[in-house]
mmCIF file of C-alpha atoms in Angstrom:
data_model
loop_
_atom_site.group_PDB
_atom_site.id
_atom_site.type_symbol
_atom_site.label_atom_id
_atom_site.label_comp_id
_atom_site.label_asym_id
_atom_site.label_seq_id
_atom_site.Cartn_x
_atom_site.Cartn_y
_atom_site.Cartn_z
ATOM 1 C CA MET A 1 64.380 -26.160 -79.532
ATOM 2 C CA GLU A 2 62.707 -29.423 -79.619
ATOM 3 C CA THR A 3 60.303 -29.687 -83.162
ATOM 4 C CA ASN A 4 56.050 -31.099 -82.990
ATOM 5 C CA GLU A 5 57.155 -32.405 -86.610
ATOM 6 C CA LEU A 6 54.389 -34.366 -86.949
ATOM 7 C CA TYR A 7 51.182 -33.523 -89.902
ATOM 8 C CA PRO A 8 47.863 -32.389 -88.802
ATOM 9 C CA ILE A 9 45.350 -33.625 -91.143
ATOM 10 C CA PHE A 10 41.092 -34.249 -90.020
ATOM 11 C CA LEU A 11 40.151 -37.798 -90.807
ATOM 12 C CA LYS A 12 36.080 -38.304 -92.571
ATOM 13 C CA VAL A 13 36.228 -41.198 -89.971
ATOM 14 C CA SER A 14 31.994 -41.750 -91.364
ATOM 15 C CA GLN A 15 33.336 -43.059 -93.865
ATOM 16 C CA LEU A 16 37.204 -45.232 -92.553
ATOM 17 C CA ASN A 17 36.806 -48.495 -89.897
ATOM 18 C CA VAL A 18 37.746 -48.016 -86.701
ATOM 19 C CA LEU A 19 39.005 -50.697 -83.851
ATOM 20 C CA ILE A 20 39.078 -50.117 -80.911
ATOM 21 C CA VAL A 21 40.882 -52.745 -79.077
ATOM 22 C CA GLY A 22 40.559 -52.712 -74.775
ATOM 23 C CA GLY A 23 36.540 -51.935 -72.622
ATOM 24 C CA GLY A 24 37.484 -50.403 -69.412
ATOM 25 C CA ASN A 25 39.092 -47.780 -68.702
ATOM 26 C CA VAL A 26 41.061 -46.786 -71.293
ATOM 27 C CA GLY A 27 39.346 -47.775 -74.144
ATOM 28 C CA LEU A 28 36.977 -45.985 -72.752
ATOM 29 C CA GLU A 29 38.263 -42.827 -72.890
ATOM 30 C CA LYS A 30 39.809 -43.234 -76.495
ATOM 31 C CA LEU A 31 36.243 -43.843 -77.031
ATOM 32 C CA SER A 32 34.477 -41.297 -75.460
ATOM 33 C CA PHE A 33 37.377 -39.206 -77.075
ATOM 34 C CA LEU A 34 36.063 -40.784 -81.076
ATOM 35 C CA LEU A 35 32.815 -39.570 -80.502
ATOM 36 C CA LYS A 36 32.673 -36.247 -78.783
ATOM 37 C CA SER A 37 34.136 -35.194 -82.198
ATOM 38 C CA SER A 38 33.313 -37.201 -84.555
ATOM 39 C CA PRO A 39 29.558 -38.414 -83.304
ATOM 40 C CA ASN A 40 29.246 -40.185 -86.474
ATOM 41 C CA ALA A 41 32.802 -42.429 -86.137
ATOM 42 C CA LYS A 42 31.994 -46.355 -87.280
ATOM 43 C CA VAL A 43 34.082 -48.335 -84.369
ATOM 44 C CA ALA A 44 33.758 -51.457 -83.594
ATOM 45 C CA LEU A 45 35.432 -51.693 -79.852
ATOM 46 C CA VAL A 46 36.386 -54.865 -79.660
ATOM 47 C CA ALA A 47 36.994 -56.613 -75.910
ATOM 48 C CA PRO A 48 35.474 -59.242 -73.268
ATOM 49 C CA PHE A 49 34.536 -57.321 -70.220
ATOM 50 C CA ILE A 50 32.927 -54.430 -71.222
ATOM 51 C CA ARG A 51 32.658 -51.458 -68.884
ATOM 52 C CA GLU A 52 28.793 -50.037 -68.381
ATOM 53 C CA GLU A 53 29.622 -46.660 -69.401
ATOM 54 C CA ILE A 54 30.813 -47.661 -72.978
ATOM 55 C CA LYS A 55 27.701 -49.050 -73.597
ATOM 56 C CA ILE A 56 25.568 -46.410 -73.111
ATOM 57 C CA LEU A 57 27.832 -44.493 -75.509
ATOM 58 C CA ALA A 58 26.557 -47.263 -77.473
ATOM 59 C CA LYS A 59 23.123 -48.091 -77.868
ATOM 60 C CA THR A 60 23.673 -43.805 -77.777
ATOM 61 C CA HIS A 61 25.803 -44.354 -81.674
ATOM 62 C CA SER A 62 24.211 -46.864 -84.056
ATOM 63 C CA THR A 63 28.100 -46.449 -85.830
ATOM 64 C CA VAL A 64 29.598 -47.794 -82.490
ATOM 65 C CA THR A 65 29.958 -51.980 -82.698
ATOM 66 C CA LEU A 66 30.135 -53.660 -79.286
ATOM 67 C CA ILE A 67 32.367 -57.292 -79.641
ATOM 68 C CA LYS A 68 32.710 -58.841 -76.089
ATOM 69 C CA ASP A 69 35.265 -61.325 -77.451
ATOM 70 C CA VAL A 70 39.445 -61.760 -76.706
ATOM 71 C CA PHE A 71 41.499 -59.699 -79.287
ATOM 72 C CA ALA A 72 41.734 -61.996 -82.554
ATOM 73 C CA ASN A 73 44.119 -61.105 -85.599
ATOM 74 C CA GLU A 74 41.267 -61.197 -87.530
ATOM 75 C CA TYR A 75 39.408 -58.081 -85.924
ATOM 76 C CA LEU A 76 41.657 -55.818 -87.956
ATOM 77 C CA ASP A 77 40.112 -57.453 -91.432
ATOM 78 C CA GLU A 78 39.066 -54.319 -93.473
ATOM 79 C CA LYS A 79 39.508 -52.020 -90.310
ATOM 80 C CA HIS A 80 41.539 -48.544 -91.610
ATOM 81 C CA ILE A 81 42.650 -47.219 -88.127
ATOM 82 C CA VAL A 82 43.773 -49.258 -84.603
ATOM 83 C CA ILE A 83 43.780 -47.817 -80.760
ATOM 84 C CA ALA A 84 45.071 -50.524 -78.433
ATOM 85 C CA ALA A 85 43.733 -49.943 -75.035
ATOM 86 C CA THR A 86 43.957 -53.435 -73.037
ATOM 87 C CA ASP A 87 45.483 -53.696 -69.907
ATOM 88 C CA ASP A 88 47.866 -55.974 -71.199
ATOM 89 C CA GLN A 89 50.757 -55.112 -72.909
ATOM 90 C CA MET A 90 51.644 -57.802 -74.817
ATOM 91 C CA VAL A 91 48.540 -58.156 -76.345
ATOM 92 C CA ASN A 92 48.541 -54.947 -77.392
ATOM 93 C CA LEU A 93 52.257 -55.035 -79.095
ATOM 94 C CA ASN A 94 51.231 -57.555 -80.850
ATOM 95 C CA ILE A 95 48.018 -55.263 -81.676
ATOM 96 C CA PHE A 96 50.990 -52.864 -83.144
ATOM 97 C CA LEU A 97 52.882 -55.517 -84.950
ATOM 98 C CA GLU A 98 50.098 -56.981 -87.132
ATOM 99 C CA ALA A 99 48.761 -54.005 -87.559
ATOM 100 C CA LYS A 100 51.548 -52.694 -88.966
ATOM 101 C CA ARG A 101 52.297 -55.739 -91.062
ATOM 102 C CA ARG A 102 48.853 -54.785 -92.647
ATOM 103 C CA SER A 103 49.833 -50.485 -92.925
ATOM 104 C CA LEU A 104 47.225 -50.200 -90.502
ATOM 105 C CA LEU A 105 47.116 -46.457 -88.763
ATOM 106 C CA VAL A 106 48.234 -47.972 -85.348
ATOM 107 C CA ASN A 107 48.260 -46.391 -81.459
ATOM 108 C CA LEU A 108 48.931 -48.094 -78.841
ATOM 109 C CA ALA A 109 47.519 -45.632 -75.753
ATOM 110 C CA ASP A 110 49.779 -44.679 -73.037
ATOM 111 C CA GLN A 111 53.323 -46.319 -75.100
ATOM 112 C CA PRO A 112 53.881 -43.407 -77.631
ATOM 113 C CA GLN A 113 56.818 -44.937 -79.800
ATOM 114 C CA TYR A 114 53.985 -47.469 -80.872
ATOM 115 C CA CYS A 115 52.078 -44.818 -81.732
ATOM 116 C CA ASP A 116 51.271 -43.301 -85.864
ATOM 117 C CA PHE A 117 48.911 -40.709 -84.356
ATOM 118 C CA TYR A 118 48.214 -39.567 -81.611
ATOM 119 C CA LEU A 119 44.561 -38.629 -79.604
ATOM 120 C CA GLY A 120 45.246 -34.125 -78.576
ATOM 121 C CA GLY A 121 43.529 -31.267 -77.603
ATOM 122 C CA ILE A 122 40.406 -30.835 -79.452
ATOM 123 C CA VAL A 123 37.787 -27.484 -80.059
ATOM 124 C CA THR A 124 34.825 -27.501 -81.762
ATOM 125 C CA LYS A 125 32.594 -24.356 -82.744
ATOM 126 C CA GLY A 126 30.266 -25.119 -85.288
ATOM 127 C CA ASN A 127 32.376 -25.367 -88.390
ATOM 128 C CA VAL A 128 35.559 -24.458 -87.340
ATOM 129 C CA LYS A 129 37.872 -26.958 -84.842
ATOM 130 C CA ILE A 130 41.401 -26.678 -84.210
ATOM 131 C CA ALA A 131 43.198 -29.715 -82.947
ATOM 132 C CA ILE A 132 46.418 -29.238 -80.337
ATOM 133 C CA SER A 133 49.375 -32.182 -79.747
ATOM 134 C CA THR A 134 51.225 -31.587 -77.064
ATOM 135 C CA ASN A 135 53.843 -34.118 -79.279
ATOM 136 C CA GLY A 136 52.466 -36.290 -77.491
ATOM 137 C CA LYS A 137 55.397 -35.180 -74.235
ATOM 138 C CA SER A 138 52.053 -33.245 -72.455
ATOM 139 C CA PRO A 139 48.140 -34.007 -72.326
ATOM 140 C CA THR A 140 47.364 -31.220 -69.762
ATOM 141 C CA THR A 141 48.605 -29.075 -71.228
ATOM 142 C CA ALA A 142 46.376 -29.691 -74.365
ATOM 143 C CA LYS A 143 44.119 -30.131 -72.786
ATOM 144 C CA ARG A 144 43.827 -26.218 -70.853
ATOM 145 C CA LEU A 145 45.243 -25.347 -74.389
ATOM 146 C CA ARG A 146 41.237 -26.940 -75.596
ATOM 147 C CA GLN A 147 40.035 -24.788 -72.253
ATOM 148 C CA PHE A 148 41.455 -21.518 -73.310
ATOM 149 C CA PHE A 149 40.361 -21.901 -76.696
ATOM 150 C CA GLU A 150 36.961 -22.584 -76.106
ATOM 151 C CA GLN A 151 36.724 -19.833 -74.463
ATOM 152 C CA VAL A 152 38.105 -16.447 -76.405
ATOM 153 C CA ILE A 153 36.436 -18.448 -79.811
ATOM 154 C CA PRO A 154 33.347 -16.655 -80.218
ATOM 155 C CA GLU A 155 30.363 -18.912 -80.816
ATOM 156 C CA ASN A 156 29.188 -16.832 -83.370
ATOM 157 C CA ILE A 157 32.312 -17.745 -85.771
ATOM 158 C CA ASN A 158 30.412 -20.457 -87.448
ATOM 159 C CA ASN A 159 27.854 -17.606 -88.084
ATOM 160 C CA LEU A 160 31.402 -15.723 -89.754
ATOM 161 C CA VAL A 161 32.612 -19.074 -91.478
ATOM 162 C CA GLN A 162 28.937 -19.518 -93.241
ATOM 163 C CA ASN A 163 28.973 -15.593 -94.661
ATOM 164 C CA LEU A 164 32.247 -16.232 -95.694
ATOM 165 C CA HIS A 165 30.912 -19.753 -97.224
ATOM 166 C CA ARG A 166 28.741 -18.104 -98.959
ATOM 167 C CA TYR A 167 30.295 -15.369 -100.057
ATOM 168 C CA ARG A 168 32.749 -17.297 -101.712
ATOM 169 C CA LYS A 169 30.688 -18.824 -104.225
ATOM 170 C CA THR A 170 29.701 -15.127 -105.310
ATOM 171 C CA LEU A 171 33.176 -14.820 -107.016
ATOM 172 C CA LYS A 172 33.226 -15.380 -109.748
ATOM 173 C CA ASP A 173 37.057 -15.266 -111.246
ATOM 174 C CA ASP A 174 39.654 -17.660 -110.956
ATOM 175 C CA PHE A 175 41.653 -19.328 -108.199
ATOM 176 C CA GLU A 176 44.556 -16.872 -106.464
ATOM 177 C CA TYR A 177 41.694 -13.857 -106.856
ATOM 178 C CA LYS A 178 39.240 -15.799 -104.816
ATOM 179 C CA VAL A 179 41.992 -16.224 -102.050
ATOM 180 C CA ASP A 180 42.787 -12.729 -102.411
ATOM 181 C CA THR A 181 39.451 -11.109 -102.560
ATOM 182 C CA LEU A 182 38.436 -13.324 -99.928
ATOM 183 C CA ASN A 183 41.854 -12.626 -96.700
ATOM 184 C CA GLU A 184 41.083 -9.433 -97.555
ATOM 185 C CA LEU A 185 38.332 -9.416 -96.504
ATOM 186 C CA THR A 186 39.218 -11.760 -93.385
ATOM 187 C CA GLU A 187 41.757 -8.670 -92.045
ATOM 188 C CA THR A 188 40.032 -6.001 -92.308
ATOM 189 C CA LEU A 189 36.821 -7.932 -90.041
ATOM 190 C CA LEU A 190 40.779 -8.806 -88.693
ATOM 191 C CA ASP A 191 41.838 -4.674 -88.215
ATOM 192 C CA LYS A 192 38.309 -3.236 -86.840
ATOM 193 C CA LYS A 193 38.417 -5.700 -84.328
ATOM 194 C CA GLU A 194 41.690 -5.009 -83.022
ATOM 195 C CA GLN A 195 40.638 -0.935 -83.090
ATOM 196 C CA VAL A 196 38.371 -1.830 -80.945
ATOM 197 C CA HIS A 197 40.413 -3.208 -78.549
#
């Protein structure tokens, strides 16, 4: 069976510089997805044409900068992550090659072979965030799994996280003791839940 070998990480995109190249439907999709998960993401979007919906998003997110221009390599300066979302595959490929030359992480929309990362499905409930990947094979499956987890994870999950965080701070022993104590506590919670059902 084929296995997903991607390594999931959670990036602090409010501390990184993200570049999106493309101001059409795909650029809007990528920007919307990024801002939904990380409303304070630092993003520059470059395109000769920028959809009105993108302009509206930028007005409500002060960390988004819109640049009405054709792509030039200089726009990659001081960037960490690049998303190429133009409707011109040659432009996208040139962005990919220049980004790789600079050792930047890059994603070419709808071109998995030219991606260092994928934008998967994300479920957020307070401090709890779950990322879902289908290894770039089926965004629809990721969407359905996201909808499933949004329904089954209780809204008050954040209360549990906050309470466990406070309790963890009261534990005075070494790291291993803290882990064992918190594991024991959360196992008890699961056991009680299973008994109720």
